[in-house]
Amino acid sequence: MEKVIVVGAGPAGLVAALEFVQHGYDVIVVEKAPHIGGLHRSFHYGPFTFDVGVHCFDTTDREATEYILSILDEDYRLLPPRAAYYLRGRYLRDPLNNLTELLKLPAPLLIRGLVDFALRPRRWRGASLEEFGRSMYGTAFSRHLVKAPVEKVVQWSCADLHPDAAHLLNVNIPDHRLTGSELVGKVVKKLRGSWHRGNGKSTEAFQLYPASGGFEVFVHKLAQRVRQRGGVILTGARISAIRCRQGRVVSVTIDGREHPTDWLVWSGNLNGLMRLWGLEIDSIPVSAMILYNLEVKGDPLTDYLWIECWEPSLLMSRVSYPSSFRRENAPPNYHGLSVEVPCRIGDRRWVAPETFIDRVKQDLTIMGLLTDGTEVAACHIERIPAAFPILPRDYKPRVDRAKKIVHRRARNLVLIGAAAGRVGKMQNDQITFARRMAQRIIMTQTAVPTV
């Protein structure tokens, strides 16, 4: 029986593990955290359930959607696309792709933005998110709708970030440039009332969310299937050595015990892999986040599922309503508010997050999500040390260099998830990629290139 060790019990690792056990492989999944799921986990406080930020599956990718539905097995609900962006005291729906919403911007910003759009660089020169945003939308729109929200979350200058960072942070930049004539045409259509077929409805896809619990239900169902088919999942485990011979991994030492293996599938941090070999690489940094999970009495004051907070003066980057994803995530007559506050490990927000509770409540009141009379029964604080990967301009060459090192040392070591450079991709993409890589091993029984 072929033996496989999978490192990382997030969705990518568990999806790959399930593919292997379904084909008779002897599988061990190793997770250093005390729980599975990574960022795809939920927090429980009595009758309240909160996810780590916003997590739901979009349905635009048919292959991924069919697979997700097969795992959830009727245990899901469909959610309409109810997300908003908060800027200058206004709630907008995808303003970079929806002219109806763009025209809601304050008149000075709208006029300045349209002028800058007409004068924007005709060619995109360079590889930074800042340059890309200017070439797409002009300086003013890019500053407020791309640069400010991204820099707020990762606390890096957009001049030093790769354009992929926009997609990672739910800043919805399309893959094509809009010409001046196209923009004028859209303005005319809007004035004639024919934008979006004249019905004003969003063309976004519906979202999938588990019906029986928080978002972690998906990874727990994956783990259950892995175990049912004989797979082993070790949590709180540490890998201390990877032994190679003749260009192949032959064993992995887990918690002091050496396990022989035919394949090693790595979805964890690439730095951890390189350290086991005594190597250093240019790592992809990550930003941290503080979650303020509020138990609030009464009904939500908005019907949005989540809100991206683009207003620079406010502390949070995003607010979500767990009980709007699933009513049972809060008890009757209550709802939950999950507030994401970006930070860096070691700064004041990270060290003393409790000192910002009043500021969080104040900003929620400014946004109209709390009132002066709203009763907040409790506020739970969670530190998330690796919330978002930060994508420097050269992140792709960094990942490629690491992949080449891996392939030279071990032809039977396969990278998936963030380790394979899927850091700028949606979770559906990571799931599909993990399945395909596992299937290639199963079908060919030969080394799978990692570059």
XYZ file of C-alpha atoms in Angstrom:
451
model
C 0.000 0.000 0.000
C 1.390 3.398 -1.014
C 2.000 5.722 1.928
C 1.303 9.461 1.811
C 1.956 12.120 4.431
C -0.004 15.354 4.013
C 1.184 18.425 5.910
C -1.583 20.862 6.817
C -5.196 20.097 7.753
C -6.791 23.056 6.029
C -9.183 22.556 3.113
C -6.413 21.925 0.555
C -4.651 19.320 2.690
C -7.849 17.509 3.654
C -9.154 17.498 0.076
C -5.907 15.883 -1.106
C -5.972 13.405 1.787
C -9.518 12.355 0.920
C -8.560 11.701 -2.698
C -5.745 9.434 -1.546
C -7.715 7.398 1.012
C -10.508 6.895 -1.511
C -7.954 5.136 -3.728
C -6.526 2.908 -1.018
C -3.508 4.934 0.067
C -2.219 4.854 3.649
C -2.543 8.517 4.670
C -1.334 10.558 7.644
C -2.333 14.234 7.879
C -0.099 16.363 10.110
C -1.374 19.650 11.566
C 0.724 21.718 13.975
C -2.279 23.634 15.345
C -4.471 21.997 18.004
C -7.417 22.117 15.604
C -8.054 21.410 11.928
C -9.206 23.930 9.346
C -6.626 26.699 9.604
C -8.485 29.949 8.938
C -11.556 27.897 7.980
C -12.550 27.414 11.597
C -15.265 28.725 13.872
C -15.359 30.026 17.445
C -18.135 28.996 19.813
C -19.250 30.941 22.882
C -22.265 29.207 24.353
C -25.067 29.491 21.771
C -23.060 31.903 19.570
C -20.941 30.821 16.584
C -18.457 33.086 14.796
C -16.238 32.230 11.837
C -12.723 33.545 11.281
C -13.778 36.486 9.186
C -16.029 35.974 6.163
C -16.108 32.476 4.781
C -18.558 31.114 2.255
C -18.217 29.393 -1.099
C -19.055 31.188 -4.312
C -20.743 29.174 -7.052
C -19.060 30.585 -10.161
C -16.749 27.578 -10.589
C -18.857 24.579 -11.576
C -16.221 21.920 -10.853
C -15.446 23.257 -7.383
C -19.127 23.839 -6.586
C -20.099 20.276 -7.497
C -17.312 18.930 -5.291
C -18.236 21.155 -2.348
C -21.876 20.083 -2.624
C -20.812 16.429 -2.660
C -19.011 16.947 0.650
C -21.732 19.007 2.326
C -24.286 16.390 1.156
C -27.442 18.542 1.293
C -26.141 20.266 4.434
C -26.008 23.740 2.938
C -27.993 26.860 2.295
C -27.813 29.308 -0.592
C -27.182 32.935 0.255
C -27.864 35.894 -2.034
C -24.871 38.153 -2.743
C -25.410 40.752 -0.016
C -22.036 42.392 0.514
C -21.273 46.103 0.635
C -18.354 48.523 0.742
C -18.451 51.396 3.222
C -16.797 54.658 2.141
C -17.468 58.322 2.925
C -20.576 57.441 4.941
C -22.110 55.481 2.058
C -22.759 51.797 1.449
C -21.768 50.769 -2.081
C -22.150 47.503 -4.006
C -19.010 46.621 -5.978
C -18.319 50.194 -7.171
C -15.405 49.190 -9.406
C -17.680 47.076 -11.592
C -21.108 48.622 -11.079
C -21.650 52.118 -12.412
C -24.904 52.457 -10.481
C -22.864 52.303 -7.287
C -19.969 54.367 -8.591
C -22.356 57.277 -9.164
C -23.238 57.218 -5.445
C -19.797 58.533 -4.554
C -19.612 62.120 -3.260
C -19.741 64.563 -6.175
C -16.203 65.999 -5.703
C -14.670 62.502 -5.653
C -16.802 61.351 -8.585
C -15.879 64.366 -10.742
C -12.190 64.158 -9.824
C -12.274 60.427 -10.471
C -13.832 60.786 -13.914
C -11.267 63.431 -14.885
C -8.392 61.279 -13.633
C -9.866 58.291 -15.422
C -9.782 60.163 -18.722
C -6.167 61.207 -18.062
C -4.956 57.882 -16.661
C -1.795 56.241 -18.084
C -2.602 54.548 -21.364
C -0.168 51.761 -20.710
C 0.472 49.820 -17.565
C 4.188 50.041 -16.841
C 5.558 48.187 -13.853
C 4.391 45.384 -11.626
C 2.878 47.083 -8.567
C -0.713 47.206 -7.444
C -0.514 51.004 -7.260
C 0.498 51.312 -10.924
C -2.053 48.720 -11.973
C -4.851 50.535 -10.134
C -3.947 53.869 -11.724
C -3.856 52.355 -15.201
C -7.282 50.793 -14.672
C -9.166 53.611 -12.945
C -7.038 56.737 -12.742
C -5.445 58.221 -9.641
C -8.517 59.312 -7.631
C -10.641 56.171 -8.003
C -7.593 53.977 -7.478
C -6.534 55.872 -4.345
C -9.908 55.498 -2.622
C -11.184 52.192 -4.030
C -7.989 50.147 -4.309
C -4.965 51.681 -2.586
C -6.573 52.766 0.703
C -8.485 49.540 1.486
C -5.585 47.246 0.599
C -3.025 49.251 2.565
C -5.418 49.348 5.508
C -5.490 45.558 5.708
C -1.894 44.572 4.975
C -0.243 47.798 6.196
C 2.108 47.807 3.225
C 2.410 50.368 0.473
C 0.638 49.375 -2.742
C 3.781 50.521 -4.545
C 5.460 47.424 -3.071
C 2.587 44.978 -3.668
C 1.813 42.724 -6.622
C -1.546 43.378 -8.365
C -2.785 39.968 -7.116
C -3.131 41.537 -3.661
C -6.318 43.272 -4.811
C -8.119 40.011 -5.583
C -6.916 38.495 -2.318
C -8.579 41.216 -0.265
C -11.981 41.250 -1.987
C -11.135 44.358 -3.985
C -12.874 43.284 -7.148
C -10.685 44.432 -10.051
C -11.696 42.955 -13.413
C -9.114 41.428 -15.704
C -9.594 43.895 -18.550
C -9.145 47.637 -18.963
C -12.182 49.794 -19.541
C -11.708 52.236 -22.416
C -12.908 55.807 -22.311
C -15.590 55.096 -24.914
C -16.853 52.128 -22.865
C -17.126 54.312 -19.770
C -19.039 56.991 -21.671
C -21.309 54.291 -23.066
C -22.034 53.016 -19.577
C -22.806 56.525 -18.337
C -25.281 56.985 -21.200
C -26.900 53.619 -20.463
C -27.192 54.548 -16.807
C -28.862 57.841 -17.647
C -31.270 55.948 -19.884
C -32.021 53.481 -17.094
C -30.682 50.423 -18.898
C -27.693 49.557 -16.721
C -27.754 45.883 -15.642
C -30.654 45.154 -18.005
C -32.578 47.953 -16.358
C -33.463 45.995 -13.217
C -30.650 47.157 -10.946
C -29.942 43.598 -9.813
C -26.441 42.347 -9.150
C -25.088 39.678 -11.460
C -22.990 38.097 -8.689
C -23.335 34.390 -7.966
C -25.030 32.957 -4.908
C -22.924 31.821 -1.947
C -22.896 28.431 -0.201
C -22.791 28.110 3.579
C -23.260 25.046 5.820
C -26.774 24.653 7.209
C -25.844 22.726 10.364
C -23.129 24.942 11.840
C -20.353 27.424 11.170
C -18.096 27.369 8.146
C -15.885 24.781 9.863
C -18.565 22.176 9.071
C -17.001 21.747 5.632
C -13.525 20.832 6.900
C -14.982 18.623 9.639
C -16.957 16.685 7.032
C -13.766 16.270 5.009
C -11.896 15.063 8.090
C -14.681 12.643 8.989
C -14.512 11.042 5.546
C -10.728 10.792 5.717
C -10.920 9.000 9.069
C -13.777 6.731 7.965
C -11.567 5.435 5.173
C -8.647 4.728 7.470
C -6.752 8.001 7.282
C -5.041 9.378 10.391
C -5.170 13.079 11.316
C -2.662 14.284 13.903
C -3.272 17.724 15.450
C -0.834 19.604 17.654
C 1.908 17.601 15.915
C 5.444 18.677 15.039
C 7.661 17.570 12.175
C 11.317 17.552 13.211
C 12.978 15.939 10.193
C 12.461 15.008 6.545
C 14.874 12.341 5.319
C 15.666 12.150 1.618
C 17.586 9.583 -0.399
C 18.442 9.719 -4.109
C 16.191 12.707 -4.727
C 13.137 11.354 -2.921
C 11.601 11.760 0.520
C 11.798 8.401 2.291
C 10.597 9.304 5.791
C 9.184 12.089 7.947
C 9.754 12.332 11.700
C 6.548 13.357 13.497
C 6.607 13.956 17.267
C 9.815 11.959 17.545
C 8.622 8.965 15.514
C 9.943 8.265 12.026
C 7.269 7.443 9.433
C 8.330 5.977 6.070
C 6.463 7.462 3.109
C 6.215 7.227 -0.663
C 4.838 10.757 -1.100
C 4.923 13.973 0.879
C 2.214 16.546 0.104
C 2.941 19.941 1.660
C 0.225 22.575 2.076
C 1.856 24.290 5.030
C 4.226 27.221 5.251
C 7.164 26.965 2.841
C 9.484 28.540 5.405
C 8.831 25.621 7.734
C 9.806 23.167 5.012
C 13.003 25.044 4.178
C 14.018 25.279 7.846
C 13.817 21.491 8.131
C 16.466 21.378 5.395
C 18.543 24.111 7.016
C 17.744 26.588 4.231
C 16.484 30.166 4.226
C 14.305 31.690 1.493
C 12.729 35.056 0.853
C 9.454 34.391 2.592
C 6.001 35.701 1.782
C 5.093 37.804 4.839
C 1.692 37.730 6.472
C -0.441 40.306 8.232
C -2.186 39.705 11.538
C -5.713 40.489 12.638
C -7.731 40.937 15.807
C -11.284 39.609 15.793
C -13.825 41.354 18.000
C -16.808 39.003 18.200
C -19.758 40.888 19.672
C -22.927 39.365 21.108
C -25.588 41.978 20.348
C -29.175 42.065 21.556
C -31.880 42.599 18.939
C -31.955 42.198 15.176
C -29.197 43.384 12.792
C -29.607 46.966 11.596
C -28.749 45.981 8.013
C -29.431 42.992 5.783
C -25.861 42.794 4.454
C -23.950 39.577 5.091
C -20.689 41.471 5.377
C -19.280 44.934 4.799
C -15.812 45.847 3.554
C -14.857 48.999 5.433
C -12.856 51.173 3.047
C -13.119 54.321 5.156
C -9.534 55.080 6.328
C -10.665 56.859 9.495
C -12.331 53.727 10.890
C -10.415 51.022 12.728
C -11.896 47.917 11.143
C -11.365 46.497 7.673
C -14.464 44.300 7.586
C -17.634 43.575 9.558
C -19.777 40.471 9.155
C -23.010 39.057 10.559
C -22.614 35.333 11.392
C -26.317 35.049 12.220
C -27.201 36.360 8.753
C -25.249 33.500 7.200
C -27.142 31.096 9.456
C -29.778 32.225 11.945
C -28.786 29.532 14.450
C -25.330 31.121 14.821
C -26.948 33.300 17.502
C -29.795 32.627 19.969
C -33.258 34.168 19.492
C -33.431 37.955 19.951
C -29.660 38.281 19.486
C -27.224 38.561 16.613
C -23.476 38.414 16.243
C -21.152 41.083 14.872
C -17.669 39.970 13.844
C -15.249 42.875 13.461
C -11.850 42.442 11.797
C -9.131 44.880 12.854
C -5.798 44.632 10.972
C -2.581 44.793 12.954
C 0.995 43.614 13.139
C 2.256 41.135 15.694
C 3.783 43.133 18.525
C 1.992 46.441 17.914
C -0.426 47.966 20.412
C -3.503 46.446 18.793
C -1.963 42.982 19.062
C -0.581 43.362 22.587
C -3.581 45.088 24.179
C -6.641 44.548 21.965
C -9.017 45.045 24.884
C -8.093 48.745 24.979
C -9.739 49.182 21.560
C -13.165 47.738 22.420
C -14.744 51.161 22.971
C -13.221 52.425 19.709
C -14.664 49.422 17.858
C -18.136 50.136 19.263
C -17.792 53.821 18.392
C -16.860 53.032 14.782
C -19.740 50.552 14.483
C -22.062 53.330 15.635
C -20.638 55.680 12.992
C -21.390 53.001 10.384
C -24.948 52.685 11.671
C -24.447 49.077 12.783
C -24.951 49.919 16.466
C -26.969 52.648 18.158
C -26.367 54.426 21.440
C -29.048 52.237 22.985
C -27.804 48.922 21.594
C -26.983 46.355 24.258
C -23.711 44.515 23.638
C -23.875 41.512 25.953
C -20.263 40.428 25.439
C -17.195 41.061 23.311
C -14.830 38.146 22.678
C -11.337 38.838 21.374
C -9.379 36.430 19.172
C -5.864 36.968 17.830
C -5.239 35.672 14.295
C -1.456 35.737 13.681
C -1.546 34.812 9.971
C -4.692 36.354 8.533
C -3.593 37.459 5.049
C -0.493 36.691 3.004
C 1.177 39.887 1.851
C 2.122 39.674 -1.805
C 5.267 41.686 -2.610
C 5.918 42.643 -6.208
C 8.325 39.714 -6.539
C 6.222 37.110 -4.747
C 5.902 34.868 -7.820
C 9.686 34.598 -8.396
C 10.079 33.912 -4.667
C 7.643 31.009 -4.860
C 9.203 29.741 -8.094
C 12.675 29.683 -6.508
C 11.327 27.688 -3.568
C 9.593 25.237 -5.923
C 12.840 24.623 -7.809
C 14.655 23.884 -4.558
C 11.928 21.421 -3.595
C 11.956 19.633 -6.940
C 15.755 19.286 -6.947
C 15.759 17.785 -3.469
C 12.664 15.580 -3.592
C 10.783 14.594 -6.728
C 8.022 12.992 -4.665
C 7.303 16.134 -2.633
C 4.236 17.944 -3.983
C 3.182 21.489 -3.077
C -0.469 22.509 -2.812
C -2.392 25.405 -1.273
C -0.406 28.464 -0.238
C 2.835 26.482 -0.521
C 2.210 26.115 -4.262
C 1.806 29.855 -4.701
C -1.998 29.776 -4.587
C -1.907 32.569 -2.008
C -3.709 35.026 -4.255
C -6.441 32.562 -5.183
C -9.923 31.931 -3.875
C -10.550 28.859 -1.721
C -12.433 27.191 -4.599
C -9.262 27.380 -6.687
C -7.182 25.840 -3.901
C -9.651 22.967 -3.530
C -9.645 22.209 -7.257
C -5.850 22.458 -7.472
C -5.361 20.089 -4.504
C -7.711 17.506 -6.028
C -6.009 17.621 -9.401
C -2.526 17.251 -7.946
C -3.629 14.241 -5.882
C -5.337 12.719 -8.919
C -2.184 13.124 -11.005
C -0.215 11.134 -8.454
C -2.897 8.460 -8.288
C -3.223 8.155 -12.066
C 0.443 8.263 -13.032
C 2.314 6.966 -9.973
C 5.191 9.124 -11.165
C 6.730 12.282 -9.855
C 4.655 15.417 -10.230
C 6.709 18.499 -11.101
C 6.300 21.354 -8.655
C 7.426 24.031 -11.095
